XYZ file of C-alpha atoms in Angstrom:
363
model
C -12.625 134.057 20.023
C -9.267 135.838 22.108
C -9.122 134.581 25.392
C -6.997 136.404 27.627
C -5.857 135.844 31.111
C -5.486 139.242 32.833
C -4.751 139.894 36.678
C -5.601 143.495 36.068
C -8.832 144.018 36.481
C -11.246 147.141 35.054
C -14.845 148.264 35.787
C -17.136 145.845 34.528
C -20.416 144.408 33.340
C -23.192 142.110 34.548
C -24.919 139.414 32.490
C -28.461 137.588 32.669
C -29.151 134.056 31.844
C -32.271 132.165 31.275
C -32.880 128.239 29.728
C -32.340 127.840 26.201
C -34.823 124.987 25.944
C -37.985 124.365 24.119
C -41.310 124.171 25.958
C -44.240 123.719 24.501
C -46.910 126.050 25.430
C -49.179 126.282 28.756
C -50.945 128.413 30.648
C -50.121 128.959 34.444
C -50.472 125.949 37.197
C -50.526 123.508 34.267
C -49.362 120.140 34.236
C -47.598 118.948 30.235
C -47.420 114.958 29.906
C -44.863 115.077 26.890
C -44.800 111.900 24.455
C -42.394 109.259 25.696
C -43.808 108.500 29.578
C -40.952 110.226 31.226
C -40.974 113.940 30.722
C -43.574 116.155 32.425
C -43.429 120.229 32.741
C -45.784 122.432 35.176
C -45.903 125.990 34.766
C -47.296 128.134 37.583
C -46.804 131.675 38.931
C -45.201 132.351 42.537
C -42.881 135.085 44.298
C -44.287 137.309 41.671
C -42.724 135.511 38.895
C -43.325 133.064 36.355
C -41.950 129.503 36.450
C -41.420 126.499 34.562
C -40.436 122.918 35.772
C -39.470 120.531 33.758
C -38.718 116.731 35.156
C -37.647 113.339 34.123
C -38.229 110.078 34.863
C -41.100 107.814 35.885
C -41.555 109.881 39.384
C -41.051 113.029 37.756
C -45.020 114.321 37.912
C -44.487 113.850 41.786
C -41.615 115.046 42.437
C -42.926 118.450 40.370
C -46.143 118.617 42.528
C -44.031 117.844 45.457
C -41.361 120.782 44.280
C -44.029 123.927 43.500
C -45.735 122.723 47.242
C -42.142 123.510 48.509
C -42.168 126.319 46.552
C -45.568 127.772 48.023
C -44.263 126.663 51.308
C -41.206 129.401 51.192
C -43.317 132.168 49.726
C -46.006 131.513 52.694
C -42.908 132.423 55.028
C -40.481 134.918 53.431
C -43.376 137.383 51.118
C -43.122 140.613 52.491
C -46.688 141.661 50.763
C -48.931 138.418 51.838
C -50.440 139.960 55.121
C -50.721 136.037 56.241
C -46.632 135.366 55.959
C -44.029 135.047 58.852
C -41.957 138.417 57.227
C -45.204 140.303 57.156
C -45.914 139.974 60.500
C -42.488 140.942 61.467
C -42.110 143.812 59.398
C -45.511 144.907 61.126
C -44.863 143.929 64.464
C -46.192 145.759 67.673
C -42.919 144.692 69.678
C -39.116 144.944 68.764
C -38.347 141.147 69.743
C -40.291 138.125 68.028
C -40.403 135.172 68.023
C -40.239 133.294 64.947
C -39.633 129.805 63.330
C -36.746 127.535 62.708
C -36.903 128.079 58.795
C -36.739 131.932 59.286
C -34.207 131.704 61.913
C -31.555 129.637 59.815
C -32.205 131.704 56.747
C -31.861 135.072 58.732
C -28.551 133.242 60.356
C -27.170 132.409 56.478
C -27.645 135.901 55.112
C -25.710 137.400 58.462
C -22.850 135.546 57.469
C -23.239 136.481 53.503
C -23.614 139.775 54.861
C -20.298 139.862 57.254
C -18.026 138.036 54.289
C -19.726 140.641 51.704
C -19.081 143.366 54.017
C -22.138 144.490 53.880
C -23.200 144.611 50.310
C -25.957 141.734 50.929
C -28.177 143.363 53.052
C -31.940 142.007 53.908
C -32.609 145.214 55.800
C -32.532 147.399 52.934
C -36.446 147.124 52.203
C -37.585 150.553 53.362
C -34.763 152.499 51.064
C -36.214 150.244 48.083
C -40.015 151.482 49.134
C -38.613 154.790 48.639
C -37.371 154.667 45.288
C -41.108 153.202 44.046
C -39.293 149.921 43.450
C -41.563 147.571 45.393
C -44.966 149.302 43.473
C -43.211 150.814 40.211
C -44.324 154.022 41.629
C -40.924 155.019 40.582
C -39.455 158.507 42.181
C -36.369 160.204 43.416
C -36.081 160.316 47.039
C -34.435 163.071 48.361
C -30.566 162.802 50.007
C -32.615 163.722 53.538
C -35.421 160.908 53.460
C -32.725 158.358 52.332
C -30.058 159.584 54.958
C -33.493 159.144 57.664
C -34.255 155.687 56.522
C -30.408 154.585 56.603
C -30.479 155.356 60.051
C -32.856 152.063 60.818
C -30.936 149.508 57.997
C -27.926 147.778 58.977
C -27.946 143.866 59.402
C -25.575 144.659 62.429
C -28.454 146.512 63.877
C -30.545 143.201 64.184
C -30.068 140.215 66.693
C -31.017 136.630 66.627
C -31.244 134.601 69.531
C -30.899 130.762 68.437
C -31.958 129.277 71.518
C -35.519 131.285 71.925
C -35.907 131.751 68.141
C -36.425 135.082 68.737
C -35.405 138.073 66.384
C -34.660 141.732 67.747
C -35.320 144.627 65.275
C -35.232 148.220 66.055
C -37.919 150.462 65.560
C -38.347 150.975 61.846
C -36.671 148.485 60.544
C -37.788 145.902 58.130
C -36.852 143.015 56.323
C -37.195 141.072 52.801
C -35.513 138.387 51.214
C -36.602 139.218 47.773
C -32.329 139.252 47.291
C -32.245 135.189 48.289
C -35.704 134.142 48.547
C -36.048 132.820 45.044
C -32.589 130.785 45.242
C -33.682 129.115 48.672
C -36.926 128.000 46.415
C -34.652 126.484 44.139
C -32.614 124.796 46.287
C -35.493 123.491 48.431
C -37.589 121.814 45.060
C -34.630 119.843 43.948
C -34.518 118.654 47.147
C -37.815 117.282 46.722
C -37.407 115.706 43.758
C -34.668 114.211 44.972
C -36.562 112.382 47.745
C -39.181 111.540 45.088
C -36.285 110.074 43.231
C -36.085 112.271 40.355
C -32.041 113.058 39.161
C -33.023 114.907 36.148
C -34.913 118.163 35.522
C -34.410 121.602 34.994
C -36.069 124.451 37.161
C -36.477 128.108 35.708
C -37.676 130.368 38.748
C -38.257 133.746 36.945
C -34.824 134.085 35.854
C -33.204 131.831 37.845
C -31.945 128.811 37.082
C -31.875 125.500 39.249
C -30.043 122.079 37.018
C -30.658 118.961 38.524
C -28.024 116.008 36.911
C -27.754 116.528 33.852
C -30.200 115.757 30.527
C -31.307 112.102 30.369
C -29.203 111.557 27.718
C -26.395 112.596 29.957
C -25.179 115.624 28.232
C -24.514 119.232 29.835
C -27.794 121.519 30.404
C -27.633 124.414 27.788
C -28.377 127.931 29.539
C -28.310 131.103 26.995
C -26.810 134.432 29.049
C -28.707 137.153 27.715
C -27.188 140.592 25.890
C -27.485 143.132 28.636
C -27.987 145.864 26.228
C -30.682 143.522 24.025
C -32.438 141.056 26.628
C -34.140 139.597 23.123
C -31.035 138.375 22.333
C -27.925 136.176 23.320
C -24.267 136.996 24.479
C -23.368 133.338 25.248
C -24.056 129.638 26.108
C -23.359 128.048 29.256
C -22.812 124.321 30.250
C -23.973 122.832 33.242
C -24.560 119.860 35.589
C -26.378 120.235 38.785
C -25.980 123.837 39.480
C -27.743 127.093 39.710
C -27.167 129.588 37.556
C -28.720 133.191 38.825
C -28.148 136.726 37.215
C -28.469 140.467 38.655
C -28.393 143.050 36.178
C -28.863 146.951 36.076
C -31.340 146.448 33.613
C -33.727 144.590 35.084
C -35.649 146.761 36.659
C -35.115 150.529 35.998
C -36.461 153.787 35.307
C -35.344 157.029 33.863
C -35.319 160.014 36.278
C -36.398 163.806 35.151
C -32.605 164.526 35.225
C -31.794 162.199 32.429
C -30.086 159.313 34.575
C -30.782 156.220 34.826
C -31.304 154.435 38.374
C -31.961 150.924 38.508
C -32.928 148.453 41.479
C -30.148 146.916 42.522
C -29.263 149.637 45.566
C -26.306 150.044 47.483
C -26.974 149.745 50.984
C -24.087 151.813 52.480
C -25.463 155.068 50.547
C -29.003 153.775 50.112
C -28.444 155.090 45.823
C -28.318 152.561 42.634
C -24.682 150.831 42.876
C -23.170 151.835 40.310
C -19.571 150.555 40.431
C -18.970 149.768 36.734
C -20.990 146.433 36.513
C -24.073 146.070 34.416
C -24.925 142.716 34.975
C -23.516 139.300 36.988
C -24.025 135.832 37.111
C -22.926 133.434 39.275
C -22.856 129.554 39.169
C -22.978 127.295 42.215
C -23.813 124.137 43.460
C -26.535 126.265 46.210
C -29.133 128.386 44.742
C -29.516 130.934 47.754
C -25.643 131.450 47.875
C -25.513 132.367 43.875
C -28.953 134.569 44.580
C -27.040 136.460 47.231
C -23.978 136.953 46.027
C -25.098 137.798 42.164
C -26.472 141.315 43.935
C -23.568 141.493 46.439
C -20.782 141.544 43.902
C -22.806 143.591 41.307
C -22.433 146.136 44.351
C -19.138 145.344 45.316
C -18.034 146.157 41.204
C -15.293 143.917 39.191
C -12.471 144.574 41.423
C -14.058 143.792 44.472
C -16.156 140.483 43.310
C -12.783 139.329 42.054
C -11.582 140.126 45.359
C -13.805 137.775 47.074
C -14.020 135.262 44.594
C -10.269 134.786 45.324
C -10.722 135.192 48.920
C -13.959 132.311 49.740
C -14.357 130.734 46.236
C -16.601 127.506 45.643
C -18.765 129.453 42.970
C -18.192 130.364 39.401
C -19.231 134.228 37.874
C -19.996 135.667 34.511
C -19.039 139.486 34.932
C -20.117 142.519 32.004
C -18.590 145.536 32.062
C -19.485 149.401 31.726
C -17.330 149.414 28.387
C -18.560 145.952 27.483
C -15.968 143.966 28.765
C -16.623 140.163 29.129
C -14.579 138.275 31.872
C -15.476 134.832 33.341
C -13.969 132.967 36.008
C -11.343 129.922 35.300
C -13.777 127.240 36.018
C -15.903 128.250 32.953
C -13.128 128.366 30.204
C -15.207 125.198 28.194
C -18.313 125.611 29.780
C -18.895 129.133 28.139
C -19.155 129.970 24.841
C -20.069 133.450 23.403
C -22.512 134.180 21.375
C -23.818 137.357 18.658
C -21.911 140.480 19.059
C -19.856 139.452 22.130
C -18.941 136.208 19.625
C -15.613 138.358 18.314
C -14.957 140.223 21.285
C -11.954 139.326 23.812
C -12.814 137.249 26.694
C -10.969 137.780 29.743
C -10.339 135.334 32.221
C -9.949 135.245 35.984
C -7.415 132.881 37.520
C -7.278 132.450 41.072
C -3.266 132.665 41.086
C -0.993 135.815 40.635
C 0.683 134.528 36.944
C -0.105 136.461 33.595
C -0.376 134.574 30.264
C -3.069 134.007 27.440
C -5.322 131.302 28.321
């Protein structure tokens, strides 16, 4: 395997990841008491997804039931379809100002500033353009350039205030929110949390394609995440190390369909034109010690493209990324030179590596 370290920087390619463990079988909202005492898994469906815990130690069956409440506790707030959560009743509100609670006010106040340091490529308001395209329902269609250039007119995260003193949030007419983007990465950070206070430091959390690490396995060694093949989801382009981190992927195909023209538009939208982002990125994953940060910015940079992600990964840091190209490039920041190893096809191919400096070499 070439390694190369490059400071010129081409269109690229997005990856997805998902845990390369074994789990034995169980239907949803199960609980798994696994031979030795000390392991227990619970499988159960939320936020429209699938997902499997898996915890260790002797507190670990609490700190799981303790983890999914959390869980249900998010979705009860941020769903945009549940006509009994806090977003629903905003996005169907008979009054521009509401008022609403302290969770939804310091989530709405992190994804302004993910927003303003993204420049606008995380954007929560970007719901009604996604309705459009028949992403929310599959009802998958073409909306024409007039209806999208209409409904751009009411998204814009600059368009919205907060008031953190009344806890009150100000939308124009029109607009609505959803934090499908970040939602599932708060989730994540907010179960290890609780099974941390139930004592638990070892367990690995799988949250429909994301991926939340608590410590590492008992035996102390490195969680082993496999990054899917963009272009064969059944198989593997590489294995990933980690301790304590999330691990969350955005990739073109994901969710997708094929128009009557022959092209291919896929979920992940641009908010500035309200169209599929298409800036030469087919997939990206980011690793982090915060769940919601790697949720948002795994769909920012896939908008922003290679250049630009590289851009701000220079620029703020703290986070590691996984990037695919158009032509099937591979490049991975420095931080994951021996925690990545590729896999199948992408096993011979040249792996190109960011450094944060200006200086050219082989790495």
């Amino acid at each position: 395997m070439k390694r190369k370290k490059t400071t010129i920087f081409k269109r690229t390619i997005t990856i997805t990841i998902f845990i390369i463990i074994v789990f034995f079988a169980a239907g949803c909202n199960k609980s798994i008491y696994i031979s030795d005492d000390t392991r227990y898994k619970k499988d159960f469906f939320a936020m429209d997804t699938y997902m499997e815990f898996t915890a260790y130690g002797k507190n670990a069956e609490e700190g799981l039931e303790k983890a999914i409440e959390r869980v249900e506790e998010i979705e009860k707030i941020f769903s945009v379809t549940n006509k009994d959560s806090e977003v629903y009743a905003v996005n169907h509100r008979t009054e521009n100002t509401v008022q609403i609670s302290q969770r939804l006010m310091d989530m709405l106040e992190y994804t302004f500033k993910i927003s303003q340091t993204t420049e606008g490529t995380f954007d929560i308001s970007i719901y009604p353009v996604l309705c459009a395209w028949g992403f929310t329902t599959s009802d998958y269609q073409i909306p024409s350039q007039q209806e999208i250039t209409d409904l751009l007119k009411n998204t814009g995260y600059d368009k919205m205030q907060i008031d953190s003193t009344k806890n009150e949030l100000t939308l124009q007419e029109g607009m609505e929110i959803d934090f499908g983007g970040i939602a599932k990465g708060y989730s994540g950070d907010e179960a290890i949390q609780a099974l941390k206070e139930c004592g638990v430091d070892s367990a690995i959390l799988s949250l429909g394609g994301n991926i939340q690490a608590l410590g590492s396995k008992p035996d102390g060694s490195a969680w082993n995440i496999a990054v899917k093949n963009p272009d064969n989801t059944e198989s593997y382009m590489g294995i990933l190390q980690v301790r304590d981190k999330a691990v969350v992927t955005s990739g073109g195909y994901e969710r997708f369909f094929e128009g009557n023209d022959g092209e291919i538009y896929w979920h992940i939208l641009n908010p500035a034109t309200g169209y599929p982002a298409k800036q030469g990125l087919i997939s990206v994953t980011i690793i982090g010690k915060s769940g919601r940060e790697c949720d948002a910015l795994s769909t920012a940079l896939f908008v922003k493209g290679l250049d630009g992600a590289i851009e701000y990964w220079k620029k703020y840091g703290g986070f590691e990324a996984i990037f695919v190209t158009e032509e099937r490039e591979l490049y991975i920041t420095e931080g994951l030179s021996n925690a990545f190893t590729p896999e199948g096809e992408y096993k011979e191919k040249e792996v190109k590596i960011i450094f944060a400096d200006k200086s050219d070499g082989n790495g």
